Structures are given as C-alpha cells and as structure tokens.
Coordinates of C-alpha atoms and ligand atoms in Angstrom, one line a residue:
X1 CA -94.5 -69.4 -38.2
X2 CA -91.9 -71.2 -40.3
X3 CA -88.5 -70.8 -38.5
X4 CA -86.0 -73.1 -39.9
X5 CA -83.0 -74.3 -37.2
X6 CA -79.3 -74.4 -37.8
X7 CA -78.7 -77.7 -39.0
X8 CA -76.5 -78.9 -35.9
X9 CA -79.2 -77.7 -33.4
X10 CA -81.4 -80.2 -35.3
X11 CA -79.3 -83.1 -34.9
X12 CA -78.0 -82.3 -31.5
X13 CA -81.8 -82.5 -30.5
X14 CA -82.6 -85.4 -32.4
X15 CA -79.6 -87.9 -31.6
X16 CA -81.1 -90.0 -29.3
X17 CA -84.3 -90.9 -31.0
X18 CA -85.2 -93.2 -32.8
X19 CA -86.1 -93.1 -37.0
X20 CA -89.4 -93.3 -36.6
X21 CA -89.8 -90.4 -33.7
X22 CA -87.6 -88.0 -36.9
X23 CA -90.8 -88.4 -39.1
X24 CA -91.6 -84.9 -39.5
X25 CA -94.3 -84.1 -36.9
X26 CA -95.1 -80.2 -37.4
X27 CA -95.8 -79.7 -33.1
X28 CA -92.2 -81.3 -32.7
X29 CA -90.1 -79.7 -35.6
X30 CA -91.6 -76.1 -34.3
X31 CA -90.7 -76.2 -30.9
X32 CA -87.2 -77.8 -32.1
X33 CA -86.8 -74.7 -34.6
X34 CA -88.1 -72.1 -32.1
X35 CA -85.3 -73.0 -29.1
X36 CA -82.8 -73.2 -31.6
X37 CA -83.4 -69.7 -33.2
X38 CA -83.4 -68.1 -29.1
X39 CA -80.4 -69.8 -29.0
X40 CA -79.2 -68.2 -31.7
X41 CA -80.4 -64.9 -30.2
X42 CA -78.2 -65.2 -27.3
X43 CA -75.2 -63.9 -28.3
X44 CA -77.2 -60.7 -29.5
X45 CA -78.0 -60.6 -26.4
X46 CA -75.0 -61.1 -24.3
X47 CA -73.1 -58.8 -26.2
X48 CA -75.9 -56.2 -25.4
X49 CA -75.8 -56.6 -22.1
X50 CA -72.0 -56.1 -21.8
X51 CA -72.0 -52.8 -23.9
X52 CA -74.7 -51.6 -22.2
X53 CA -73.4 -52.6 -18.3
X54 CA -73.2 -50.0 -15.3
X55 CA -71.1 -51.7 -13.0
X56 CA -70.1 -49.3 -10.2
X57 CA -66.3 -47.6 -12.2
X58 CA -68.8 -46.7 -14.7
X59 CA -71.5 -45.4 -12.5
X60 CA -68.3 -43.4 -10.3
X61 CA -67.1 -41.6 -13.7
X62 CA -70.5 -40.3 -14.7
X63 CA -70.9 -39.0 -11.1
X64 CA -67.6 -37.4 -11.0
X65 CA -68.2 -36.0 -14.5
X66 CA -71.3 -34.9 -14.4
X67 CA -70.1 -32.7 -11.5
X68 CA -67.2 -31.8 -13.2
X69 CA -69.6 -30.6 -16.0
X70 CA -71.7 -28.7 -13.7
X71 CA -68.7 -26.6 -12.6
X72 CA -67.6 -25.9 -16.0
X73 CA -71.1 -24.8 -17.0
X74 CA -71.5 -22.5 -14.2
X75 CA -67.7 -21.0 -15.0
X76 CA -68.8 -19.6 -18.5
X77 CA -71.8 -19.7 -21.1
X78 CA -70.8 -23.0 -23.5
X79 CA -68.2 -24.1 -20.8
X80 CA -69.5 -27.9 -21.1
X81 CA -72.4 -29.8 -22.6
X82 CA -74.3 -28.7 -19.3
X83 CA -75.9 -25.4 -19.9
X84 CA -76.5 -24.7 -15.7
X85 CA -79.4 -22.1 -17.2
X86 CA -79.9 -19.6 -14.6
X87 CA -83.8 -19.8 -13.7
X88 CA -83.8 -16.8 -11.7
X89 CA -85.8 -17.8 -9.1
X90 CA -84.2 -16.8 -6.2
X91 CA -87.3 -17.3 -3.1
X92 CA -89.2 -20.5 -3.2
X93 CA -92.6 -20.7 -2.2
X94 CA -93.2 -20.3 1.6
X95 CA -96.5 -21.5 2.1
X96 CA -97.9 -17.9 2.6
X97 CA -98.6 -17.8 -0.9
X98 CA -102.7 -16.6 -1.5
X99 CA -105.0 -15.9 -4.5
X100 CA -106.0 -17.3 -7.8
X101 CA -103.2 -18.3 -10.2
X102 CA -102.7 -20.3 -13.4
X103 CA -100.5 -22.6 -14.4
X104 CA -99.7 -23.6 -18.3
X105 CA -97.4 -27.0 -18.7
X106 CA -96.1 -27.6 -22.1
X107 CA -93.2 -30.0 -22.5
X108 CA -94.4 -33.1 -24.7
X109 CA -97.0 -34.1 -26.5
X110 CA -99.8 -32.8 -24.1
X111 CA -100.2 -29.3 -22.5
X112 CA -102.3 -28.8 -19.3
X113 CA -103.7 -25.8 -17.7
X114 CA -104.5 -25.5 -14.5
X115 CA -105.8 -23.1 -12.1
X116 CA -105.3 -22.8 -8.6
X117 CA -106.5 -20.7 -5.8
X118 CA -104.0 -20.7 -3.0
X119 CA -105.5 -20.2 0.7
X120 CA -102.0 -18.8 2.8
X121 CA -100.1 -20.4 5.4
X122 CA -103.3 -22.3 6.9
X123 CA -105.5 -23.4 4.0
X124 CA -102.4 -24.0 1.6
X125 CA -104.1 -25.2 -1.7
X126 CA -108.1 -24.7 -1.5
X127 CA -108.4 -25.8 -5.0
X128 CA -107.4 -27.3 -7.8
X129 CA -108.7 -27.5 -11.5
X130 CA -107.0 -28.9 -15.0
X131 CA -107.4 -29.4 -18.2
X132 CA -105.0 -31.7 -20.4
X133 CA -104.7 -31.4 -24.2
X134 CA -103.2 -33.4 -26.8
X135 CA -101.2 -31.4 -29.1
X136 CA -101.7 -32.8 -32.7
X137 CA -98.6 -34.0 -34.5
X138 CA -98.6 -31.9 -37.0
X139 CA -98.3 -29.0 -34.6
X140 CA -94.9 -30.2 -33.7
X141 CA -93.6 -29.7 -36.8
X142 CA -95.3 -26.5 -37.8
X143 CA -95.2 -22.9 -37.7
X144 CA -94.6 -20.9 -34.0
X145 CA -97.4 -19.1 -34.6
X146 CA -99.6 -22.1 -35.2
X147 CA -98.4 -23.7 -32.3
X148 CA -99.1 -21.1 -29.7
X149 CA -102.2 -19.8 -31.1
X150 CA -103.4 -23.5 -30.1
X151 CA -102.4 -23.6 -27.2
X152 CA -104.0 -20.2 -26.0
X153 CA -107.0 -21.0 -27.4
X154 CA -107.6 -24.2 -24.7
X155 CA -106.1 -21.7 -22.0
X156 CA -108.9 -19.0 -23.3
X157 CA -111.2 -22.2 -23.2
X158 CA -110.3 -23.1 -19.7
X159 CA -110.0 -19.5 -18.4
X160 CA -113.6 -18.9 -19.3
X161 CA -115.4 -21.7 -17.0
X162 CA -114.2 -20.2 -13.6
X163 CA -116.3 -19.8 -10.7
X164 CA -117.0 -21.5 -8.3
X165 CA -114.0 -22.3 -5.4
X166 CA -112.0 -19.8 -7.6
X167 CA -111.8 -16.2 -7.4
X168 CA -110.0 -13.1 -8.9
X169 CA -110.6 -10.1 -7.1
X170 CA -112.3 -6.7 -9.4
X171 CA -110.2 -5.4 -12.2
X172 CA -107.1 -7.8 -11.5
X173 CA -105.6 -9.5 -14.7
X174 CA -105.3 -13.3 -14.2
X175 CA -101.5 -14.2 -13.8
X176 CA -100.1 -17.8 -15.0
X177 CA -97.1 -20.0 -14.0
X178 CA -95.4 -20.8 -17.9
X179 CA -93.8 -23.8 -17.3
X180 CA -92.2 -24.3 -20.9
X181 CA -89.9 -28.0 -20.6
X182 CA -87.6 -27.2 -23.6
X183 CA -84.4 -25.4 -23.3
X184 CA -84.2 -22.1 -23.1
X185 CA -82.0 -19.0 -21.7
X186 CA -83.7 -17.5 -19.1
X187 CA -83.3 -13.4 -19.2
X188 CA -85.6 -12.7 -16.5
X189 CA -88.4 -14.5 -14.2
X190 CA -90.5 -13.7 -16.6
X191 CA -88.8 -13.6 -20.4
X192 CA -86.5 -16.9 -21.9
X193 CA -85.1 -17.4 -25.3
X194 CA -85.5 -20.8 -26.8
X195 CA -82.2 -22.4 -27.8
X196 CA -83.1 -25.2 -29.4
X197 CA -86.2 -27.4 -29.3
X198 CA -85.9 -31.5 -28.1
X199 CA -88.1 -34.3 -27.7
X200 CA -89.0 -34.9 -31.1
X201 CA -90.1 -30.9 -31.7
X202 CA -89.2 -29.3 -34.6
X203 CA -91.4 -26.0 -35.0
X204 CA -90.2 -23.1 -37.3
X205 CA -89.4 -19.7 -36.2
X206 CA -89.0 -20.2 -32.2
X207 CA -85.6 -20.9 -31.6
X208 CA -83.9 -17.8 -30.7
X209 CA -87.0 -16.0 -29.7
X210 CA -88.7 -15.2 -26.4
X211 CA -90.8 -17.8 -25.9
X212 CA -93.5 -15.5 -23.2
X213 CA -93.4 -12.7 -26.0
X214 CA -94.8 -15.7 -28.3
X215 CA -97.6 -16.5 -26.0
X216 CA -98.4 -13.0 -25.0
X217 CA -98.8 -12.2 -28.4
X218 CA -101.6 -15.2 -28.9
X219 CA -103.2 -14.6 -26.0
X220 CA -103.5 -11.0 -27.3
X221 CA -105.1 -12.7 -30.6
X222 CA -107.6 -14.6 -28.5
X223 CA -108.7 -11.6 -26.7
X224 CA -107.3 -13.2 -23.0
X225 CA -106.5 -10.8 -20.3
X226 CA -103.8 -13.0 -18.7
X227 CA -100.1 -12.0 -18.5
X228 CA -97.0 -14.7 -17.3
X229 CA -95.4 -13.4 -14.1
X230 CA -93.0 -16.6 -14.2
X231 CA -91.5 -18.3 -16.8
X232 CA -90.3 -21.8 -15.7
X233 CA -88.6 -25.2 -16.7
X234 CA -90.5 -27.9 -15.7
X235 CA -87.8 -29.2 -13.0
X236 CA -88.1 -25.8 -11.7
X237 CA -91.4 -25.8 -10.9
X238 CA -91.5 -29.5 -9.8
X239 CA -88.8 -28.3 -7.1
X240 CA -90.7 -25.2 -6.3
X241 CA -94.1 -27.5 -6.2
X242 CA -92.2 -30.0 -3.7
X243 CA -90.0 -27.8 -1.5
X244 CA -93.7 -25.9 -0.9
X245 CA -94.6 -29.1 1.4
X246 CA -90.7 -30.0 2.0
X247 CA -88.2 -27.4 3.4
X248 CA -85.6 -30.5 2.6
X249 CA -86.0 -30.5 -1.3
X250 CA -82.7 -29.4 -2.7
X251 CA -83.1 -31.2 -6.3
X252 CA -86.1 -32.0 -8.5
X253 CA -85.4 -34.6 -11.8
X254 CA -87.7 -35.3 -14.4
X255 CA -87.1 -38.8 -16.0
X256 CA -90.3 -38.5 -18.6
X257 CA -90.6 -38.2 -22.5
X258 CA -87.0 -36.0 -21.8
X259 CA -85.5 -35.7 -19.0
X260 CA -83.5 -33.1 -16.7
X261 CA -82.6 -31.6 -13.4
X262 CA -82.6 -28.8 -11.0
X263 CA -80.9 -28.0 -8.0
X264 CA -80.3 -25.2 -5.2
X265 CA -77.0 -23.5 -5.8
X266 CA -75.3 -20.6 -4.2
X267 CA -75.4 -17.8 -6.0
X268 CA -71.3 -16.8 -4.7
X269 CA -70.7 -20.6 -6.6
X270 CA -71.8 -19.5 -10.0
X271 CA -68.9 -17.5 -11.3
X272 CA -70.4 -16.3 -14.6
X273 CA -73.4 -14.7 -12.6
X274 CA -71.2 -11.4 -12.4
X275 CA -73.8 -9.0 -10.4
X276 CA -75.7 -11.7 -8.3
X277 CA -78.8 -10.2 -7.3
X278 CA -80.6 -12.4 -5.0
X279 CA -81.7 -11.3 -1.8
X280 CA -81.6 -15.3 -0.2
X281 CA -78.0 -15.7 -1.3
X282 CA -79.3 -18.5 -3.6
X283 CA -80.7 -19.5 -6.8
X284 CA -82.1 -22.4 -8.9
X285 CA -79.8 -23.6 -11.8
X286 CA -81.5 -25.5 -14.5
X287 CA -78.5 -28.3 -15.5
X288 CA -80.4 -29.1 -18.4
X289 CA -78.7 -32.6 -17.8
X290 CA -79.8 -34.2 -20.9
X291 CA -77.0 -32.7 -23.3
X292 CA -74.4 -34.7 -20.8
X293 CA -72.0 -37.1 -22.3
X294 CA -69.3 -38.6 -21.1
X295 CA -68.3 -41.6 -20.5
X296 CA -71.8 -43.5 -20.9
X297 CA -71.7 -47.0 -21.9
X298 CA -73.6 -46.5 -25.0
X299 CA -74.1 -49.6 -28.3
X300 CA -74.1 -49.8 -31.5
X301 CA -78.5 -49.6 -31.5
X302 CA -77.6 -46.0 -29.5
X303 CA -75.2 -44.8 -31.8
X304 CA -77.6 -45.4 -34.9
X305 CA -80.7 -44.0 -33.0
X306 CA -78.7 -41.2 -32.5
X307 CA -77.5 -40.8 -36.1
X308 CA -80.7 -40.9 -37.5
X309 CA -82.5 -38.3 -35.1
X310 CA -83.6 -35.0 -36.0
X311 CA -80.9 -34.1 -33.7
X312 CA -78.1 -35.5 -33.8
X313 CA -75.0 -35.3 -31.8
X314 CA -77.4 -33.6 -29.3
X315 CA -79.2 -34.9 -26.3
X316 CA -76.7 -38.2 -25.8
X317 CA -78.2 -38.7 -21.8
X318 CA -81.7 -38.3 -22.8
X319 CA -81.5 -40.7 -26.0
X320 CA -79.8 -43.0 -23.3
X321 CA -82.1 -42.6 -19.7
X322 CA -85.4 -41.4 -20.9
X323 CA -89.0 -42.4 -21.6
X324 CA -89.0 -41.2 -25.1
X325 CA -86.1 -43.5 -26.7
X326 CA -86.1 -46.6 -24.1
X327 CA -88.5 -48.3 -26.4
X328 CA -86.8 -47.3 -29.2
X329 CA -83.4 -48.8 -28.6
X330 CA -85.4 -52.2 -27.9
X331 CA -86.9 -52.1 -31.1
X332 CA -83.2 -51.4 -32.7
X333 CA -81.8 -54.5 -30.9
X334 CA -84.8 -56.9 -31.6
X335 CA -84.5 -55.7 -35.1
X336 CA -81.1 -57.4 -35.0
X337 CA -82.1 -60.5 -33.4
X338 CA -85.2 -60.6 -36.4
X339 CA -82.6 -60.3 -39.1
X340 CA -79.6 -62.7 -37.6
X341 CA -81.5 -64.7 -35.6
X342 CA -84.7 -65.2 -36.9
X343 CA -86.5 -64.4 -33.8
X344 CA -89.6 -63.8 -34.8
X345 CA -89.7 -66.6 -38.1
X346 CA -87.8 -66.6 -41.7
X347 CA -88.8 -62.5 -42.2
X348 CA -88.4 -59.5 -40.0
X349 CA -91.7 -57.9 -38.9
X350 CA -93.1 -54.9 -41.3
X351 CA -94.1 -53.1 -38.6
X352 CA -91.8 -53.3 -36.3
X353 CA -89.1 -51.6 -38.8
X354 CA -91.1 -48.5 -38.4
X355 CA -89.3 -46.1 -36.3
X356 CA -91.3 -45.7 -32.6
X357 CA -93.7 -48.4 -32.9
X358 CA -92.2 -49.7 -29.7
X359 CA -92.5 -47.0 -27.0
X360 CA -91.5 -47.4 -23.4
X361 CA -94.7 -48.1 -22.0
X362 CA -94.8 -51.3 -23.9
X363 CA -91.2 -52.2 -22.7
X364 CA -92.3 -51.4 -19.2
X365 CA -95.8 -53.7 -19.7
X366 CA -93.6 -57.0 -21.0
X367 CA -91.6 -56.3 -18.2
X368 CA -94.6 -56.4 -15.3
X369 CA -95.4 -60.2 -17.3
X370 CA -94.8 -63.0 -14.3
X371 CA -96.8 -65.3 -16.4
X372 CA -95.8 -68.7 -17.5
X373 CA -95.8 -68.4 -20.8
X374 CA -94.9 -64.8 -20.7
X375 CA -98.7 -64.3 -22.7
X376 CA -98.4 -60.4 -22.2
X377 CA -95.1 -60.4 -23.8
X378 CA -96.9 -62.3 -26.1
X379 CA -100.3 -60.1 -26.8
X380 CA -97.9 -56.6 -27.2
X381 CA -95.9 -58.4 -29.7
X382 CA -98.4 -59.2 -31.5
X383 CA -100.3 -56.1 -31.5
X384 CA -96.9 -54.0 -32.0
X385 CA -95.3 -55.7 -34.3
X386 CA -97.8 -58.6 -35.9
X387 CA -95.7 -61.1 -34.7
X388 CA -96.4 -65.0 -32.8
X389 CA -94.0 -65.6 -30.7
X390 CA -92.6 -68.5 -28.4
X391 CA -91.9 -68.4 -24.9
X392 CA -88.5 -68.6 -25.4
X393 CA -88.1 -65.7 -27.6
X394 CA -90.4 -63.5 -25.2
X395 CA -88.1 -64.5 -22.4
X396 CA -85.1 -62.8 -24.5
X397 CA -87.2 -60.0 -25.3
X398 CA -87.7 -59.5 -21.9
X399 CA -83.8 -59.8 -21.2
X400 CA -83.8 -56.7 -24.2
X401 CA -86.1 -54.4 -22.0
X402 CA -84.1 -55.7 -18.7
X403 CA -80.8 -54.2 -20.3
X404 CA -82.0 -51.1 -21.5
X405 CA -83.9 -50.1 -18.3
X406 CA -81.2 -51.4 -16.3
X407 CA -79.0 -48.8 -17.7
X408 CA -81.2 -46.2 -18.0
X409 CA -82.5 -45.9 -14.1
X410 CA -78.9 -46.8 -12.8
X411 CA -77.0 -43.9 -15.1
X412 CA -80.1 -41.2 -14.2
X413 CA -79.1 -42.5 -10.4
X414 CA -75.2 -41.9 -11.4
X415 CA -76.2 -38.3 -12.3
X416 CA -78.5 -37.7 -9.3
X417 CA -75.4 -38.6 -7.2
X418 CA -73.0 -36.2 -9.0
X419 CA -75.0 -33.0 -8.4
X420 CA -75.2 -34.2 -4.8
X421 CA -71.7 -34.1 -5.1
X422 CA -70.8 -31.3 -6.3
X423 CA -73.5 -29.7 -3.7
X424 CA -71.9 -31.2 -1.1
X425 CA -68.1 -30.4 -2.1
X426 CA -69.0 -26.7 -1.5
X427 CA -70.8 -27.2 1.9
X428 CA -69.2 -29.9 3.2
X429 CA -71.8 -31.9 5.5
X430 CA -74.7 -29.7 4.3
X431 CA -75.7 -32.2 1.8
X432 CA -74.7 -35.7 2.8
X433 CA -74.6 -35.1 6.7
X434 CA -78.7 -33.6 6.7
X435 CA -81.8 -35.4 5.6
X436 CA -81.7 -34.1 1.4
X437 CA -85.0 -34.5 -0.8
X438 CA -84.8 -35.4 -4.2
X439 CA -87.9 -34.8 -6.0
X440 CA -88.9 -36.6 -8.4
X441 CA -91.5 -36.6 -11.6
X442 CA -92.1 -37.7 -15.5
X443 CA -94.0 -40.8 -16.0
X444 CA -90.9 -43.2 -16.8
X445 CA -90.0 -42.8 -13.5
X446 CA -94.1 -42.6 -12.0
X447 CA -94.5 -46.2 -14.2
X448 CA -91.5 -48.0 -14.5
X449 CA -90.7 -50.0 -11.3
X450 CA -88.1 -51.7 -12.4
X451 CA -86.2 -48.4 -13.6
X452 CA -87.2 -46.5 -10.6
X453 CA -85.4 -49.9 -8.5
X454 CA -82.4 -49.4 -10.4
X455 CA -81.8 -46.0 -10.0
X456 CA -82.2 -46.4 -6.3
X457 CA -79.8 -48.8 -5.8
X458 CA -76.9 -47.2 -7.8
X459 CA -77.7 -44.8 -5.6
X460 CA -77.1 -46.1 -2.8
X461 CA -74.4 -48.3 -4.3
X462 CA -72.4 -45.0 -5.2
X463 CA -73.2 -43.3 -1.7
X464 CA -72.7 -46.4 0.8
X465 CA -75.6 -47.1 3.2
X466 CA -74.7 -44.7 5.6
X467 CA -75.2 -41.6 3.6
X468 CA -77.9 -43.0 1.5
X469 CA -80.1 -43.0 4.6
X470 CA -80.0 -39.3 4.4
X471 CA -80.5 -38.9 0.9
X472 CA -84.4 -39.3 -0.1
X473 CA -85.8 -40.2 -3.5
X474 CA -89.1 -39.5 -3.8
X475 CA -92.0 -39.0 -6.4
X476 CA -93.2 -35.4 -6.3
X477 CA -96.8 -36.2 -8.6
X478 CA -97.6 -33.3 -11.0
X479 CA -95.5 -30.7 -8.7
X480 CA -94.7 -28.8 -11.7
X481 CA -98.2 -27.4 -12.6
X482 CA -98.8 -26.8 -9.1
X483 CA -95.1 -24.9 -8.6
X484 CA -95.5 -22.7 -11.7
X485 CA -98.9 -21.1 -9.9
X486 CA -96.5 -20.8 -7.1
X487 CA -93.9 -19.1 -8.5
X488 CA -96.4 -16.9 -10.3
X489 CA -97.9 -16.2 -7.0
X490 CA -94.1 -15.3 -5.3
X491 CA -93.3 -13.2 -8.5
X492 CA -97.5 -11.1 -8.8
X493 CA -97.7 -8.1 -9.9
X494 CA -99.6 -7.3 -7.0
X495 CA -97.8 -9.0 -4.3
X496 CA -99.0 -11.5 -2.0
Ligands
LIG1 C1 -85.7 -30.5 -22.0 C2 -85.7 -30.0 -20.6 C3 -86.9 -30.6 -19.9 C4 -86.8 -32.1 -20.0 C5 -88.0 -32.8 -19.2 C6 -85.7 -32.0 -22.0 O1 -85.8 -32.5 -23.3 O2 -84.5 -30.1 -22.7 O3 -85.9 -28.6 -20.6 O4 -86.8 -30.2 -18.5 O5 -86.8 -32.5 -21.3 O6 -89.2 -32.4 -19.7

C-alpha cells in the first residue's frame, strides 16, 4: 500500500518528536499516511450522511405522500407513480382449502416450483416440496420465448417426480399458483399484461403481452398438462400465504432484489373499479410501491445510479430501499472516497469500478463485523475489490453501509406507515385501534438486521408507542410460493 498523507497531517503528527524518531521508519510512516487519508474521507462521509438523513419531517412527508399517491392511483389508470394494480383476488384463503396444487415463483434471478397438497381445515398443509432454479444471465436479456420455455421445462422436470404424500385425483389437470413479481396489469385472476419489466430484466417481446398466455404456450411445447388458475404478484401471494395462518394480516411487503406492497382495500374505495364485482366487498390492490417518488432524501451516488440504469427515471423507491441497489450505492460512494481520498492507496481499485461487484449481502456481512480490527470488513474488501485495507478505513466503510441501510429500512418503514394510513383514514379505528399484521418477506429484510431495526423504529417513531403496539411487523418466510397454491386452490376449476 503506498498512500501518501497531506503534508500538514504529516507534520501535525510529527511535531513533538524528535529528529531522530522522523527517520523514515516504513511501520510508522504507513500508519501516519493511512489515518490521515480516513481523515480525509470524512467529509465524504459526513456529507453522505446528511443527504441521505431520515429524520422524522422526512419520514412524515413520505408517509403522507405515499398515501396521497395511493388515492390518486386508485382514482384513475396513470393517476400517480403508484399503479394500485387491481389483483382481483377478492376471497383469501380460509383454511378449508384441499387437494394437490402447484406453485411457480418467478421474480429475480431464481424461479422455484413447488407443489403442495393441502389437507382442509384440520390437516392444513400435509406437504410440501420445491425446487429452486437459477436462471442464467443470459436469459434475462433474451428472447420471451427462450425465457419461458426454460422455465417450463424445470416445472415439466418437477411435475414428473410426484408421488408419494402427493396426489391428483383420475383425469384432473394439475393447476398452479403463477406468482410472476414484475409489473403487470391484471385483467382477470387468471390473465396479466406485463407493463414493463424491473430488477435488472430486459427480455424482448413480453411487455405488453399476457404473461399466462406465454407460459401456457411453453408448457404446451413441453407436452405438460398443467393450466394457471391464478396469476399473482408476489406480495399478493405472500399476503394470501400469511393471512391463511393470520385472520389479522391486512398488508404483505417485500423488501428483496425489488421491492413492493399489498394491502386489503375496499372495493367501494377504489373509484376507477367502475362495476365492482366482489362478493366480500373487498379486494387486494397491488401498490406496486417501487415507482414512488417524492420527497425521498436521495445523493448525488443515487442520482448517477439512476442515470446509468437500464431504466431510468423509473423505479426511484426501489433504487433507494431495496436489496438489489443497496450495495450498489456503497460502491458509488467508496468510489469517491478511492478517488479524493485515497482510501484504499494512491489508485482506485480495478474491480471495484465494475458496476455490481458490491451487492447487499456484502454490505450486510461488514456490517455483522464486531471485531477489533474490523478483519471481516477487511477479508470482503479484499476479495471484492483486491484491496488492503486499515482499520480506520474499514471503520468508514462501515459508516458507508450504516447510511445507506439506515435510509433504506427507515423510508420502507415511512411507506409501511402511509398505507396504514390511508387504510385507517377510511375506517377510522379499524386499522390503528385493532391488532394489524404486516407481513413481511424478501431476503433484505429476512438478512439484514440492521435494516429490519431501522424500519421498525420509524415505525414506531411515526405511529407513537401507543399505536405501534397494535401494529405488527412480522416475517412471513416463503409465504408467497405457499399463497399462490392457495389462491390456485380458492380459484380451481373444480372447486374445493
Ligand atoms: C416488481 C414488483 C415485485 C417486487 C418484489 C418489483 O421490482 O415491480 O412487482 O413485487 O419487485 O419482488
């Protein structure tokens, strides 16, 4: 490492020793030039940390406006960056639910299929069985056709070893749970159109088409007698997966790769639903919360993230809150503090310019690191970005990751609290007056302790302690998979 200190920093060190103790010794002059650079750092980092800060004003406007938003969505198609998608899944899953059911879960860079026999009111779920697969890069960026014909063939894969705990009666075709995490416009249970793909997809020739009709049709090419009897957004499915156990879950969020929410809304609320057809009075909306904006505390590393995405403009509260760009942003910042500061010696690290060589799970691992010498800090460095490091700079690095989680658990806490909001402005006590489950899934929020603390406490920061007893937070594992077999199950062909 040969970092070279500010002049000044040298001397200020220095001015109290002696001539002979200035003879350059190598162990001295590092740690001399190592502090100095951190200190150089600092301001980086201080500056950071005020653009990025949530203090409660900040936290109160995205509440209010993300409610706000949720009105306007739910007044007209395009009312506000909120789409409110209508998921048309009016009954949740009562527990009587019975038969064998698939599920399919595709929303990042794995799919999983699982299959699930359902035992009624008494035996609830007899069994459970999955399959995950990694989808190869490529994939993302190829042809519709390519894509789905992959991803039927591991379903055809998977539906061909049952036996077993698993049965499906003579002659019946096997019926699956789509849970598809992308944005798309619901036109029935069963039928969506994609608008637009996120999370880093980019495959030709979906957008704009019905994204079952593209799956039937590969199934159909691998010869597999299996039809979708509910198409479903992965919140959807995590709130239909929890509320199965939970007659108290009223919202589901994921807070993974993307991120989103769903809530229970009455159907008389939504005035663009002009013939409301639902027999419960009540429907799941799909916010698609991601696309919010306004008012977020967002830097200069955010903006340029942003600007060079395949989407820009587009996604602003998942490039800010979720799992896919946390690590991201960090890399922006300690880009900065490598090329001003020096942080990590006289160059900045090759491989820590590439785009996504940080991801969040390392930002989350340096932040677990209670060592001393901060030697974890130290090893993902390394191993990320090729660099040795001091304690001192791993300490700032931490500070980094601190910021940008910080921000991102207490603004996903800010929105949870606006849909509460808005919920509870039209039923006044229903919401805030009765115990009211959030569920929640997505490995960011599964992994991340320190994200998942900070969301909880703006929380309960923005609700007072009172109400926040009422409200509960609480990790719903892998709902989704198991509440698209659900909905399949409420929404059979042949009844249940
Ligand atoms: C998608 C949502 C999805 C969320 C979580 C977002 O990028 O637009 O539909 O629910 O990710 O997977």
């Amino acid at each position: 490492m040969s970092v070279t200190a500010s002049p000044a920093a040298v001397r200020s060190i220095y001015s109290s020793r002696s001539a002979r103790d200035r003879a350059p010794r190598p162990r001295v002059v590092m740690t001399v030039r190592s502090s100095s650079t951190t200190l150089s750092a600092v301001p980086i980092l201080t500056k950071l940390q005020r653009d990025c800060a949530t203090p409660l004003p900040v936290l109160r406007h995205v509440a209010d406006a993300m409610a706000a938003d949720m009105r306007a969505g739910l007044e007209a198609d395009g009312g506000s960056d909120l789409k409110m998608i209508l998921s048309y899944v009016d009954a949740l899953p009562t527990g009587n639910e019975k038969g064998l059911f698939y599920a399919l879960d595709l929303g990042g860079t794995n799919f999983r299929v699982l299959r699930v026999q359902l035992g009624g009111k008494d035996e609830r779920v007899v069994a459970t069985e999955f399959e995950q697969v990694c989808i190869p890069h490529e994939l993302m960026f190829g042809t519709s056709e390519e894509l789905f014909d992959f991803i039927a063939s591991g379903l055809a894969n998977f539906a061909q070893k049952e036996g077993g705990k698993f049965n499906l009666p003579q002659g019946r075709t096997r019926e699956l749970g789509f849970t598809f995490s992308f944005p798309v416009k619901q036109t029935s249970i069963d039928s969506g159109i994609l608008i637009k793909w996120t999370k880093g997809f980019a495959v030709s020739g979906t957008a704009g088409k019905d994204v079952v009709v593209c799956l039937n049709e590969a199934m159909k090419r691998q010869e597999l007698n299996m039809r979708v009897s509910a198409l479903v957004n992965d919140t959807v499915g995590t709130l239909a997966g929890a509320r199965y156990w939970d007659d108290d879950v009223m919202v589901a969020v994921i807070l993974g790769t993307g991120t989103n929410a769903c809530y229970v809304e009455r159907v008389d609320a939504i005035p663009k639903l002009h013939s409301p057809n639902s027999t419960s009075g009540r429907t799941i909306v799909n916010t698609e919360w991601g696309a919010f904006s306004s008012g977020l505390p967002l830097t200069e590393f955010d903006r340029e993230m942003d600007a060079e995405s395949i989407n820009p403009g587009e996604q602003i509260f998942e490039k800010t809150i979720s799992g896919m760009y946390l690590g991201e942003i960090v890399r922006r910042v300690l880009i900065r503090m490598a090329e001003d500061a020096r942080l990590f010696g006289d160059s900045v690290p090759e491989k820590l310019q590439m785009s996504f060589s940080l991801r969040t799970p390392d930002i989350c691992a340096m932040q677990q690191d209670c060592s001393r010498d901060f030697e974890i800090v130290g090893s993902i460095l390394y191993n990320v970005a090729g660099v040795n490091s001091n304690s001192s700079a791993r300490k700032i690095v931490i500070d980094v990751c601190d910021a940008i989680a910080k921000r991102g658990g207490r603004l996903a806490g800010a929105g949870i609290v606006g849909i509460l909001q808005k919920m509870e402005e039209d039923s006044k006590g229903t919401v805030f007056g009765n115990r009211t489950v959030v569920a929640m899934d997505g490995g960011l929020y599964e992994h991340y302790p320190q994200y998942r603390r900070y969301l909880q406490d703006a929380v309960t920061e923005l609700l007072g302690p009172e109400i926040s007893k009422n409200i509960v937070i609480e990790h719903s594992k892998d709902g989704s998979g198991i509440g698209a077999a659900l909905l399949a199950a409420t929404n059979s062909m042949y009844g249940h």
